[in-house]
PDB file of C-alpha atoms in Angstrom:
ATOM      1  CA  MET A   1     258.372  75.335 107.805  1.00  0.00           C
ATOM      2  CA  GLU A   2     255.957  76.777 110.177  1.00  0.00           C
ATOM      3  CA  THR A   3     254.345  79.072 107.995  1.00  0.00           C
ATOM      4  CA  ARG A   4     253.712  76.466 106.006  1.00  0.00           C
ATOM      5  CA  ARG A   5     252.093  74.957 109.209  1.00  0.00           C
ATOM      6  CA  ILE A   6     250.238  77.442 110.508  1.00  0.00           C
ATOM      7  CA  LEU A   7     248.957  77.860 106.443  1.00  0.00           C
ATOM      8  CA  MET A   8     247.573  73.915 106.380  1.00  0.00           C
ATOM      9  CA  ARG A   9     245.736  74.678 109.694  1.00  0.00           C
ATOM     10  CA  SER A  10     244.268  77.526 108.832  1.00  0.00           C
ATOM     11  CA  LEU A  11     243.045  76.072 105.971  1.00  0.00           C
ATOM     12  CA  ALA A  12     242.109  72.539 107.537  1.00  0.00           C
ATOM     13  CA  VAL A  13     239.622  75.144 109.925  1.00  0.00           C
ATOM     14  CA  ALA A  14     238.258  76.541 107.051  1.00  0.00           C
ATOM     15  CA  VAL A  15     237.248  73.693 105.054  1.00  0.00           C
ATOM     16  CA  VAL A  16     235.613  72.393 107.660  1.00  0.00           C
ATOM     17  CA  MET A  17     233.985  76.140 109.259  1.00  0.00           C
ATOM     18  CA  ALA A  18     232.530  75.749 105.312  1.00  0.00           C
ATOM     19  CA  SER A  19     231.293  72.140 105.460  1.00  0.00           C
ATOM     20  CA  VAL A  20     229.381  72.810 108.769  1.00  0.00           C
ATOM     21  CA  ILE A  21     228.056  76.256 106.957  1.00  0.00           C
ATOM     22  CA  TRP A  22     226.568  74.105 104.029  1.00  0.00           C
ATOM     23  CA  THR A  23     225.076  70.999 106.303  1.00  0.00           C
ATOM     24  CA  THR A  24     223.549  73.510 108.794  1.00  0.00           C
ATOM     25  CA  THR A  25     222.081  75.301 105.459  1.00  0.00           C
ATOM     26  CA  ALA A  26     220.783  72.851 103.438  1.00  0.00           C
ATOM     27  CA  ALA A  27     219.205  70.857 106.759  1.00  0.00           C
ATOM     28  CA  GLY A  28     217.181  74.540 107.164  1.00  0.00           C
ATOM     29  CA  ARG A  29     215.998  73.729 103.709  1.00  0.00           C
ATOM     30  CA  GLU A  30     214.122  70.009 103.991  1.00  0.00           C
ATOM     31  CA  VAL A  31     212.665  71.658 107.347  1.00  0.00           C
ATOM     32  CA  MET A  32     211.134  74.773 105.958  1.00  0.00           C
ATOM     33  CA  TYR A  33     209.836  73.489 101.971  1.00  0.00           C
ATOM     34  CA  SER A  34     206.652  71.069 102.586  1.00  0.00           C
ATOM     35  CA  CYS A  35     204.076  69.546  99.781  1.00  0.00           C
ATOM     36  CA  CYS A  36     201.832  66.818  99.071  1.00  0.00           C
ATOM     37  CA  ASN A  37     204.173  64.392  97.582  1.00  0.00           C
ATOM     38  CA  LYS A  38     200.999  61.957  97.579  1.00  0.00           C
ATOM     39  CA  VAL A  39     197.198  63.187  97.359  1.00  0.00           C
ATOM     40  CA  SER A  40     194.469  60.935  99.415  1.00  0.00           C
ATOM     41  CA  THR A  41     190.615  59.860  97.720  1.00  0.00           C
ATOM     42  CA  ALA A  42     188.810  60.026 101.178  1.00  0.00           C
ATOM     43  CA  LYS A  43     186.604  62.764 100.803  1.00  0.00           C
ATOM     44  CA  VAL A  44     186.605  65.195 103.052  1.00  0.00           C
ATOM     45  CA  THR A  45     183.910  65.937 105.741  1.00  0.00           C
ATOM     46  CA  ASP A  46     185.464  68.963 107.995  1.00  0.00           C
ATOM     47  CA  PRO A  47     184.017  72.565 107.724  1.00  0.00           C
ATOM     48  CA  ILE A  48     186.079  73.753 105.083  1.00  0.00           C
ATOM     49  CA  ILE A  49     188.404  77.213 105.862  1.00  0.00           C
ATOM     50  CA  ASP A  50     190.348  77.157 102.488  1.00  0.00           C
ATOM     51  CA  ILE A  51     191.169  75.317  99.340  1.00  0.00           C
ATOM     52  CA  ARG A  52     195.293  76.248  97.042  1.00  0.00           C
ATOM     53  CA  LEU A  53     195.526  74.388  93.984  1.00  0.00           C
ATOM     54  CA  GLN A  54     199.035  73.125  94.415  1.00  0.00           C
ATOM     55  CA  HIS A  55     201.024  72.132  90.245  1.00  0.00           C
ATOM     56  CA  GLU A  56     202.938  69.421  89.730  1.00  0.00           C
ATOM     57  CA  SER A  57     206.960  69.612  90.433  1.00  0.00           C
ATOM     58  CA  LEU A  58     208.884  66.970  91.882  1.00  0.00           C
ATOM     59  CA  PRO A  59     208.463  66.023  94.522  1.00  0.00           C
ATOM     60  CA  CYS A  60     205.326  67.671  95.062  1.00  0.00           C
ATOM     61  CA  VAL A  61     202.147  66.085  92.810  1.00  0.00           C
ATOM     62  CA  LYS A  62     199.142  67.902  91.781  1.00  0.00           C
ATOM     63  CA  ALA A  63     197.230  68.190  94.430  1.00  0.00           C
ATOM     64  CA  VAL A  64     193.628  70.084  95.697  1.00  0.00           C
ATOM     65  CA  ILE A  65     194.668  70.910  99.084  1.00  0.00           C
ATOM     66  CA  PHE A  66     191.311  71.635 101.626  1.00  0.00           C
ATOM     67  CA  GLU A  67     192.223  72.944 105.118  1.00  0.00           C
ATOM     68  CA  THR A  68     189.940  72.462 107.948  1.00  0.00           C
ATOM     69  CA  LYS A  69     191.003  73.441 110.998  1.00  0.00           C
ATOM     70  CA  GLN A  70     192.691  70.328 112.426  1.00  0.00           C
ATOM     71  CA  VAL A  71     194.693  69.892 109.484  1.00  0.00           C
ATOM     72  CA  LYS A  72     194.983  70.159 105.702  1.00  0.00           C
ATOM     73  CA  PHE A  73     194.269  67.207 102.925  1.00  0.00           C
ATOM     74  CA  CYS A  74     196.015  66.314 100.166  1.00  0.00           C
ATOM     75  CA  SER A  75     192.936  65.598  97.445  1.00  0.00           C
ATOM     76  CA  ASP A  76     193.375  64.186  93.844  1.00  0.00           C
ATOM     77  CA  PRO A  77     191.887  66.301  91.799  1.00  0.00           C
ATOM     78  CA  LYS A  78     190.462  64.380  88.954  1.00  0.00           C
ATOM     79  CA  GLN A  79     187.710  62.458  91.786  1.00  0.00           C
ATOM     80  CA  ARG A  80     184.488  63.842  91.332  1.00  0.00           C
ATOM     81  CA  TRP A  81     183.820  64.266  94.932  1.00  0.00           C
ATOM     82  CA  VAL A  82     187.421  66.582  94.711  1.00  0.00           C
ATOM     83  CA  ARG A  83     186.028  69.198  92.143  1.00  0.00           C
ATOM     84  CA  GLU A  84     182.454  68.927  93.239  1.00  0.00           C
ATOM     85  CA  LYS A  85     183.887  70.645  97.002  1.00  0.00           C
ATOM     86  CA  VAL A  86     185.914  72.679  94.976  1.00  0.00           C
ATOM     87  CA  LYS A  87     182.958  74.481  93.549  1.00  0.00           C
ATOM     88  CA  GLN A  88     180.626  73.961  96.722  1.00  0.00           C
ATOM     89  CA  PHE A  89     183.378  76.112  98.417  1.00  0.00           C
ATOM     90  CA  PHE A  90     183.276  78.970  96.338  1.00  0.00           C
ATOM     91  CA  LYS A  91     180.046  79.188  95.625  1.00  0.00           C
ATOM     92  CA  LYS A  92     179.212  79.227  99.333  1.00  0.00           C
ATOM     93  CA  ASN A  93     182.205  81.914  99.500  1.00  0.00           C
ATOM     94  CA  ASN A  94     180.998  84.112  96.305  1.00  0.00           C
ATOM     95  CA  ILE A  95     184.600  83.461  94.517  1.00  0.00           C
ATOM     96  CA  THR A  96     184.586  83.282  90.966  1.00  0.00           C
ATOM     97  CA  PRO A  97     187.444  81.086  90.170  1.00  0.00           C
ATOM     98  CA  ARG A  98     190.434  82.490  88.127  1.00  0.00           C
ATOM     99  CA  PRO A  99     190.953  80.552  84.977  1.00  0.00           C
ATOM    100  CA  THR A 100     194.499  80.121  86.072  1.00  0.00           C
ATOM    101  CA  SER A 101     193.599  77.579  88.543  1.00  0.00           C
ATOM    102  CA  SER A 102     191.128  75.578  87.043  1.00  0.00           C
ATOM    103  CA  ILE A 103     191.763  71.811  88.276  1.00  0.00           C
ATOM    104  CA  SER A 104     190.489  70.286  85.572  1.00  0.00           C
ATOM    105  CA  ASP A 105     193.838  70.481  83.502  1.00  0.00           C
TER     106      ASP A 105
END
């Protein structure tokens, strides 16, 4: 009888520990995961220091990410001004865009 009680307590402790580990691990993943889940149509006027293309993979949406010194902007790649900004950035920085990073898709 005593052995059974010890076994039940050990099992309860193991379940509590497993649930704590599982919830803290899941919460940690949410904090590390960051992407654009919506895009803005507002024009970026600050100097751009970097550009990235984000492909759609829910909850992330397809976006051109303009990075400035202050903030990152998630912009709609279908907007004409966005395509022009990308071309200007590539030309100014002597960058040849790779075919896999096309924003015209």
